[in-house]
JSON list of C-alpha atoms in Angstrom, two decimals:
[
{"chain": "C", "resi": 1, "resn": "UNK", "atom": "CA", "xyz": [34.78, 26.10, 27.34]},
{"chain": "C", "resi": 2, "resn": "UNK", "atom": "CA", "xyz": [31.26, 25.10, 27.20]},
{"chain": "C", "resi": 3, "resn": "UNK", "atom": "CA", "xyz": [30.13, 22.92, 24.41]},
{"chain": "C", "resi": 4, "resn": "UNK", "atom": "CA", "xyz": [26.27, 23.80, 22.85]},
{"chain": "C", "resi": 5, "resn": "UNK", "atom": "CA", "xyz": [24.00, 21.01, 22.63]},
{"chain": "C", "resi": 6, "resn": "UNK", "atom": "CA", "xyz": [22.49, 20.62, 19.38]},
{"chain": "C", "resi": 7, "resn": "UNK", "atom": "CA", "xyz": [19.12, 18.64, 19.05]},
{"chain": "C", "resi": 8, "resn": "UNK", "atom": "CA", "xyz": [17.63, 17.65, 16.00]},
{"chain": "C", "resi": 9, "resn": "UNK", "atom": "CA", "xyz": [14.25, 16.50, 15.12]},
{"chain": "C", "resi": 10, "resn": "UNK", "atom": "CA", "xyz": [16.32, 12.91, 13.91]},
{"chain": "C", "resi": 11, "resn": "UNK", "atom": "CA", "xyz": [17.85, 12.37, 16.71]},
{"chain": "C", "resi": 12, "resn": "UNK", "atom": "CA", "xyz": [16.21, 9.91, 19.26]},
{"chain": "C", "resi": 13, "resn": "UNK", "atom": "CA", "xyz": [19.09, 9.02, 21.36]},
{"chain": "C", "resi": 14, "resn": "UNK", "atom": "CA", "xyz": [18.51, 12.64, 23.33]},
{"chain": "C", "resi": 15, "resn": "UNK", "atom": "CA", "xyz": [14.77, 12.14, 23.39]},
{"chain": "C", "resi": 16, "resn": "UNK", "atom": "CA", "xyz": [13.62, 14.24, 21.17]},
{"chain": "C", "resi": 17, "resn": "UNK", "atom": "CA", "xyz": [10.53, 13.04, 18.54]},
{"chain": "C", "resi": 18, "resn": "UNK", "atom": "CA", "xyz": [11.60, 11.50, 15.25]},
{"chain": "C", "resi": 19, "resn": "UNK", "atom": "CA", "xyz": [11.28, 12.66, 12.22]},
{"chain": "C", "resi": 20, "resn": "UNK", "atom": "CA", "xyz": [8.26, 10.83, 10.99]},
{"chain": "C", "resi": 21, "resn": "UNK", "atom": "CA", "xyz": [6.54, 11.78, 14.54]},
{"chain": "C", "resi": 22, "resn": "UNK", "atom": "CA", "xyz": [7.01, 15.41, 13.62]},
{"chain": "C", "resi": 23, "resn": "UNK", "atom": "CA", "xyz": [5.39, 14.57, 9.60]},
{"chain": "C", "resi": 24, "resn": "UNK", "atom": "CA", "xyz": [2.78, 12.69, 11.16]},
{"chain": "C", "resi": 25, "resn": "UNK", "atom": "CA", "xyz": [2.13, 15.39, 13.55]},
{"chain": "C", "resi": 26, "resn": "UNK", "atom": "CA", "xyz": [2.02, 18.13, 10.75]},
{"chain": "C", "resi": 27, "resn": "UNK", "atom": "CA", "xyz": [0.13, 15.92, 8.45]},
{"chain": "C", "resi": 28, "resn": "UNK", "atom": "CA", "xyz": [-2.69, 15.36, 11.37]},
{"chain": "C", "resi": 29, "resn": "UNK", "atom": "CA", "xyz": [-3.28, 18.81, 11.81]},
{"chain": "C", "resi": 30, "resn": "UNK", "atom": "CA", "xyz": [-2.88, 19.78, 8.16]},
{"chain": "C", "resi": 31, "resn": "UNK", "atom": "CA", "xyz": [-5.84, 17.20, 7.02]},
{"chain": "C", "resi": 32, "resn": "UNK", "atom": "CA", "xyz": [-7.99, 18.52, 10.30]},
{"chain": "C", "resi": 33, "resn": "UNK", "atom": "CA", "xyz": [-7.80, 22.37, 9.10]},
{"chain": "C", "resi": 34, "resn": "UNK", "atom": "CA", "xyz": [-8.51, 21.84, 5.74]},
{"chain": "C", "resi": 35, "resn": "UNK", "atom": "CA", "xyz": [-11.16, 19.00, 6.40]},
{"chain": "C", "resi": 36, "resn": "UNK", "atom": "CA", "xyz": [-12.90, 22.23, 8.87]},
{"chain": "C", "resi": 37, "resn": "UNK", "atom": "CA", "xyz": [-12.26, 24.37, 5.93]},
{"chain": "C", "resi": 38, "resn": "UNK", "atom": "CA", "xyz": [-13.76, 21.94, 2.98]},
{"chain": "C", "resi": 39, "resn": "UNK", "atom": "CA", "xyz": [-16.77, 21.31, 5.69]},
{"chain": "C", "resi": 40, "resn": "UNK", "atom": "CA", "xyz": [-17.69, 25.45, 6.29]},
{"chain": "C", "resi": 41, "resn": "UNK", "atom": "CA", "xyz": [-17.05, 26.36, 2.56]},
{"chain": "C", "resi": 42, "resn": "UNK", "atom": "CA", "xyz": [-19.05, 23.68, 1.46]},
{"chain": "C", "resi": 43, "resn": "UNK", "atom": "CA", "xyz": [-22.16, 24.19, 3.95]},
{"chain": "C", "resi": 44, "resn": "UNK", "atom": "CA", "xyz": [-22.10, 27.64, 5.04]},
{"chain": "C", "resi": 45, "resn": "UNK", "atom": "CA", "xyz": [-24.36, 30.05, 3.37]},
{"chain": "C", "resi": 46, "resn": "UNK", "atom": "CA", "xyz": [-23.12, 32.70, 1.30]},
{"chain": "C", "resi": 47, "resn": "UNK", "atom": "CA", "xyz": [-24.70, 35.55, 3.05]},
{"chain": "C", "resi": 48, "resn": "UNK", "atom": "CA", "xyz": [-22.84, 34.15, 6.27]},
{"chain": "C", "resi": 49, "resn": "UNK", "atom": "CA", "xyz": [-19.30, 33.88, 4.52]},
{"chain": "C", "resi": 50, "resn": "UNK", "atom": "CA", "xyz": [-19.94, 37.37, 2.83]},
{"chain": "C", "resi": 51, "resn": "UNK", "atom": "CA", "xyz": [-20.64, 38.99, 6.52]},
{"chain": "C", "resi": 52, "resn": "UNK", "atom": "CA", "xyz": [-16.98, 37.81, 7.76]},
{"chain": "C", "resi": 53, "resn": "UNK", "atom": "CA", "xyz": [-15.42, 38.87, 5.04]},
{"chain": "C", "resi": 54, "resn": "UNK", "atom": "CA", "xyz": [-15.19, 36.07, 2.32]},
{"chain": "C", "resi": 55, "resn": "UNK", "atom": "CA", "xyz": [-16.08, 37.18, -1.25]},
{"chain": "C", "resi": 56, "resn": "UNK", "atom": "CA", "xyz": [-13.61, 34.98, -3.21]},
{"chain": "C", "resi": 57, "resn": "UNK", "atom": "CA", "xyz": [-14.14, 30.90, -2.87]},
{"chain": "C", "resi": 58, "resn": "UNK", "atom": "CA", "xyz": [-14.79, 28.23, -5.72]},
{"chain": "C", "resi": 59, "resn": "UNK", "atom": "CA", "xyz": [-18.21, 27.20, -6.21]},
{"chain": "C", "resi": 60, "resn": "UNK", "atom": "CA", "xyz": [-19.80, 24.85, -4.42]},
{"chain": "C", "resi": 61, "resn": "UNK", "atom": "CA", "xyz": [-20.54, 22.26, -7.68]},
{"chain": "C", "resi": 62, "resn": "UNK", "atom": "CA", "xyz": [-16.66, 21.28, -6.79]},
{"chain": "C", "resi": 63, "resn": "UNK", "atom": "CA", "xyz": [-17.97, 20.51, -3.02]},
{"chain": "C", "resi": 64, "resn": "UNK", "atom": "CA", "xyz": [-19.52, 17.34, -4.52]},
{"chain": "C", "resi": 65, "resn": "UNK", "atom": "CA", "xyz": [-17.68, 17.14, -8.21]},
{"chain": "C", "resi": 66, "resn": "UNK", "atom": "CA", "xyz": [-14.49, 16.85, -7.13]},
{"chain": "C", "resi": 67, "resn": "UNK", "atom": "CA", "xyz": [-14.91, 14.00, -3.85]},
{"chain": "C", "resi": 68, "resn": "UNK", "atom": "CA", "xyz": [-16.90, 11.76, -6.57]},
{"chain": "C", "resi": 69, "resn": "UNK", "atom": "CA", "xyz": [-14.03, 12.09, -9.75]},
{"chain": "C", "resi": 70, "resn": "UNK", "atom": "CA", "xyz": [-11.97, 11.21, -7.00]},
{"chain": "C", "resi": 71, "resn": "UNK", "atom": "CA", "xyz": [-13.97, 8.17, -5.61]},
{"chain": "C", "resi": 72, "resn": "UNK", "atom": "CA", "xyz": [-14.72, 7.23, -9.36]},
{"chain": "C", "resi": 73, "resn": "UNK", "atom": "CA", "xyz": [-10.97, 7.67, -10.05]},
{"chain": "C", "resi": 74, "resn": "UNK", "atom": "CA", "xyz": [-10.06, 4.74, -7.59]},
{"chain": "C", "resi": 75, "resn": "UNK", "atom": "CA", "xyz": [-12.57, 2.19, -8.14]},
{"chain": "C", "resi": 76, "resn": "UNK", "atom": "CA", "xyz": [-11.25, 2.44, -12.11]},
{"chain": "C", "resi": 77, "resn": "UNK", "atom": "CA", "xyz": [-7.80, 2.19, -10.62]},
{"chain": "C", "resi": 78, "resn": "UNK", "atom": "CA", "xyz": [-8.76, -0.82, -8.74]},
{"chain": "C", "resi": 79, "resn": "UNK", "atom": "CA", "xyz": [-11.10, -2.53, -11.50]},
{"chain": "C", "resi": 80, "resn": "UNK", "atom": "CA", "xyz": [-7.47, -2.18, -13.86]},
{"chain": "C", "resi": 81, "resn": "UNK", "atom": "CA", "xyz": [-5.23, -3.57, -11.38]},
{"chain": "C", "resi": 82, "resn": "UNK", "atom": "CA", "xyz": [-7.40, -6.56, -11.15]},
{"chain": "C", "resi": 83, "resn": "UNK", "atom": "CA", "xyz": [-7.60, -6.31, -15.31]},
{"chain": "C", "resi": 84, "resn": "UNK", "atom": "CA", "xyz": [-4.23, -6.47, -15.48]},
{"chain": "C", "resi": 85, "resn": "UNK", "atom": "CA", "xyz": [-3.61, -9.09, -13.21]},
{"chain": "C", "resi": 86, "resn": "UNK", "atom": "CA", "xyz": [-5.79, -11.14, -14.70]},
{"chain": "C", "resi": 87, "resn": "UNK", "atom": "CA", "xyz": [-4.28, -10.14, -18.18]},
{"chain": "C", "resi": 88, "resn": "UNK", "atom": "CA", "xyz": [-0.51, -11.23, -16.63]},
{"chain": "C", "resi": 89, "resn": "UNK", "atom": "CA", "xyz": [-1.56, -14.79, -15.17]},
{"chain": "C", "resi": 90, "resn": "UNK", "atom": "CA", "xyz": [-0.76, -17.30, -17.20]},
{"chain": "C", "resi": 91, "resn": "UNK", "atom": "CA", "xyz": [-4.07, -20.37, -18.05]},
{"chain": "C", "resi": 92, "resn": "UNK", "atom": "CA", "xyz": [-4.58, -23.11, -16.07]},
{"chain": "C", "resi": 93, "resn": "UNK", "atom": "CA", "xyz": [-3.16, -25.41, -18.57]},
{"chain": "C", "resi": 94, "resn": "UNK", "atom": "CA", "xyz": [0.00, -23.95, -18.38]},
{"chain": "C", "resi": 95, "resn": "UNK", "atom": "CA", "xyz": [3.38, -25.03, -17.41]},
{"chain": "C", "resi": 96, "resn": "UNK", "atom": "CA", "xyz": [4.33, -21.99, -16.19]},
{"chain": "C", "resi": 97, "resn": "UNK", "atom": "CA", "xyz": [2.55, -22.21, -13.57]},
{"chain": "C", "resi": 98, "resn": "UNK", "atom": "CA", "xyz": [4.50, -25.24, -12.01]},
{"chain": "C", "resi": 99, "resn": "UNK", "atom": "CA", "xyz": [8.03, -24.37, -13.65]},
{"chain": "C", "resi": 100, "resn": "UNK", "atom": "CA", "xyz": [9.65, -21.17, -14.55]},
{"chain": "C", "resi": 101, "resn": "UNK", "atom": "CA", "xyz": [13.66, -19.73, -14.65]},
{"chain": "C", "resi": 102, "resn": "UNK", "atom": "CA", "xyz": [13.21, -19.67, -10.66]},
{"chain": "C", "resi": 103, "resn": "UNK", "atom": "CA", "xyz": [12.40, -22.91, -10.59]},
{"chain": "C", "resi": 104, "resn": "UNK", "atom": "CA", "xyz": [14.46, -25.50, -8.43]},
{"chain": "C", "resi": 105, "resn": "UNK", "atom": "CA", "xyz": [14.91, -29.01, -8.93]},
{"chain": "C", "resi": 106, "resn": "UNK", "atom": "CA", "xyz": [15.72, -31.51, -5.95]},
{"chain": "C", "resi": 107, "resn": "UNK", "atom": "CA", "xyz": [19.17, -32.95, -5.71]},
{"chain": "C", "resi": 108, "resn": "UNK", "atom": "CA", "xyz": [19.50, -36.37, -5.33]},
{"chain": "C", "resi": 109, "resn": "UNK", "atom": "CA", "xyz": [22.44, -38.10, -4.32]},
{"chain": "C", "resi": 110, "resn": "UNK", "atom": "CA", "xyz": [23.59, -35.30, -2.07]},
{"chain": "C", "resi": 111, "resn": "UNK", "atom": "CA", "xyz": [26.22, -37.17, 0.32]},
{"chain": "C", "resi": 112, "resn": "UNK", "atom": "CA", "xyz": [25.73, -36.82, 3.89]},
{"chain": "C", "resi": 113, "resn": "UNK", "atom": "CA", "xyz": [29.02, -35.42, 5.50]},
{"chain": "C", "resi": 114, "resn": "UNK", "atom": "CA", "xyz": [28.58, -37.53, 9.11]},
{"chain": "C", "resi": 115, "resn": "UNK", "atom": "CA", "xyz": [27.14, -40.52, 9.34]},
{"chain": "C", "resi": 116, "resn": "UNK", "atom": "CA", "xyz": [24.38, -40.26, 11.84]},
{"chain": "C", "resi": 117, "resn": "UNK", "atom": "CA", "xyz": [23.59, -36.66, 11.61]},
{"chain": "C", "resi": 118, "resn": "UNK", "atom": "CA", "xyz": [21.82, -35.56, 8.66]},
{"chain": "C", "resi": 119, "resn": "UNK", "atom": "CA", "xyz": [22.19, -32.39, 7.04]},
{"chain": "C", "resi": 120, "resn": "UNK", "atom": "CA", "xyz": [19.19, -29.75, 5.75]},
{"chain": "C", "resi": 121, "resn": "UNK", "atom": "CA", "xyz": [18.50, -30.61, 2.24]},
{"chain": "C", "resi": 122, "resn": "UNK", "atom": "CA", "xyz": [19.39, -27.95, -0.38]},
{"chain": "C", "resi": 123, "resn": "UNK", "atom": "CA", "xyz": [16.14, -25.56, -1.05]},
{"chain": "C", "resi": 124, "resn": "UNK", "atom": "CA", "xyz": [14.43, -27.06, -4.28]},
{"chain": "C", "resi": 125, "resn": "UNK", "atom": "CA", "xyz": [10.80, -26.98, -5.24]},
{"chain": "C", "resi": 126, "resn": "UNK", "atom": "CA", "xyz": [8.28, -30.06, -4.54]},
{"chain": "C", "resi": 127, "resn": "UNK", "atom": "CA", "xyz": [7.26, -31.64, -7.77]},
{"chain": "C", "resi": 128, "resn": "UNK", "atom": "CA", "xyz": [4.09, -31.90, -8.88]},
{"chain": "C", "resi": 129, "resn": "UNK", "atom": "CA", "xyz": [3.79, -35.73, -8.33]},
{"chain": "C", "resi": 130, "resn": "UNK", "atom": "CA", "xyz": [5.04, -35.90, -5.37]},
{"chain": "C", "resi": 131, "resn": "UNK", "atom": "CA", "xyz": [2.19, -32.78, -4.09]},
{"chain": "C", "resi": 132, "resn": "UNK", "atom": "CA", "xyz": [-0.30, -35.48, -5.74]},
{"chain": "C", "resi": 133, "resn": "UNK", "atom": "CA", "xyz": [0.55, -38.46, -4.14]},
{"chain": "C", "resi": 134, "resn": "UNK", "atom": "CA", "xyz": [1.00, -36.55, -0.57]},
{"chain": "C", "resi": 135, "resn": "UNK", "atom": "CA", "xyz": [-2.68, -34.51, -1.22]},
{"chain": "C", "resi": 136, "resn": "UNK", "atom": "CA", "xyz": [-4.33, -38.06, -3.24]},
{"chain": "C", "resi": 137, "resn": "UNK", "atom": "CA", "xyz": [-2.99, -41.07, -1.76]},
{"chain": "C", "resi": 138, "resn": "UNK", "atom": "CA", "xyz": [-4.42, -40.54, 1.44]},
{"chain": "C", "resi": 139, "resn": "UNK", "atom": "CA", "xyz": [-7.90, -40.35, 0.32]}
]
């Protein structure tokens, strides 16, 4: 009794491509036709699409309408995600920028367990004095 081999596009252990190859494949080759297409719809003259064939297309105002909306469309998207940022920071004056409900304060008095080994502190933030004196005092 012979046993079929069955491959799949997922599998890599029999060395076929993976799955994202084969997207990334179909995705290349998708953008490059419709890029030629955009590119001889968008330059060709109508007397040469009309003697192959082609009566039916958009008009060519969306050749250059819809690329700028589109270019327009992400600079605004950008410009608000930097708005909005800017909206969510907190001032400069305020504590929330050193402490919040994440914050962590250092442990002191932690007993070491040996004697001469010593053990890795618990995580904790630095303090603000403490970044002072280490940035200032060397000055």
């Amino acid at each position: 009794m012979t046993r079929a081999a069955k491959a799949s596009f997922s599998d890599a252990s029999l060395g076929g491509p993976k799955l994202s190859e084969v997207y990334g494949f179909v995705g290349s080759i998708t953008t490059i036709v419709f890029t030629v297409i955009f590119i001889v719809w968008a330059y060709v003259p109508d007397h040469c699409l009309h003697s192959i064939g082609f009566y039916h297309y958009p008009n060519r105002y969306w050749a250059l309408a819809v690329p700028t909306y589109v270019t327009v469309i992400i600079v605004l998207a950008i410009i608000f995600y930097i708005a909005a940022n800017f909206v969510a920071t907190p001032p400069p004056t305020s504590l929330d920028i050193m402490f919040d409900e994440f914050s962590r304060e250092l442990l002191s008095g932690v007993p070491s367990t040996d004697g001469d080994e010593h053990s890795i502190e618990p995580i904790s933030d630095i303090g603000i004095d403490r970044i002072n004196n280490i940035m200032f005092d060397s000055l």
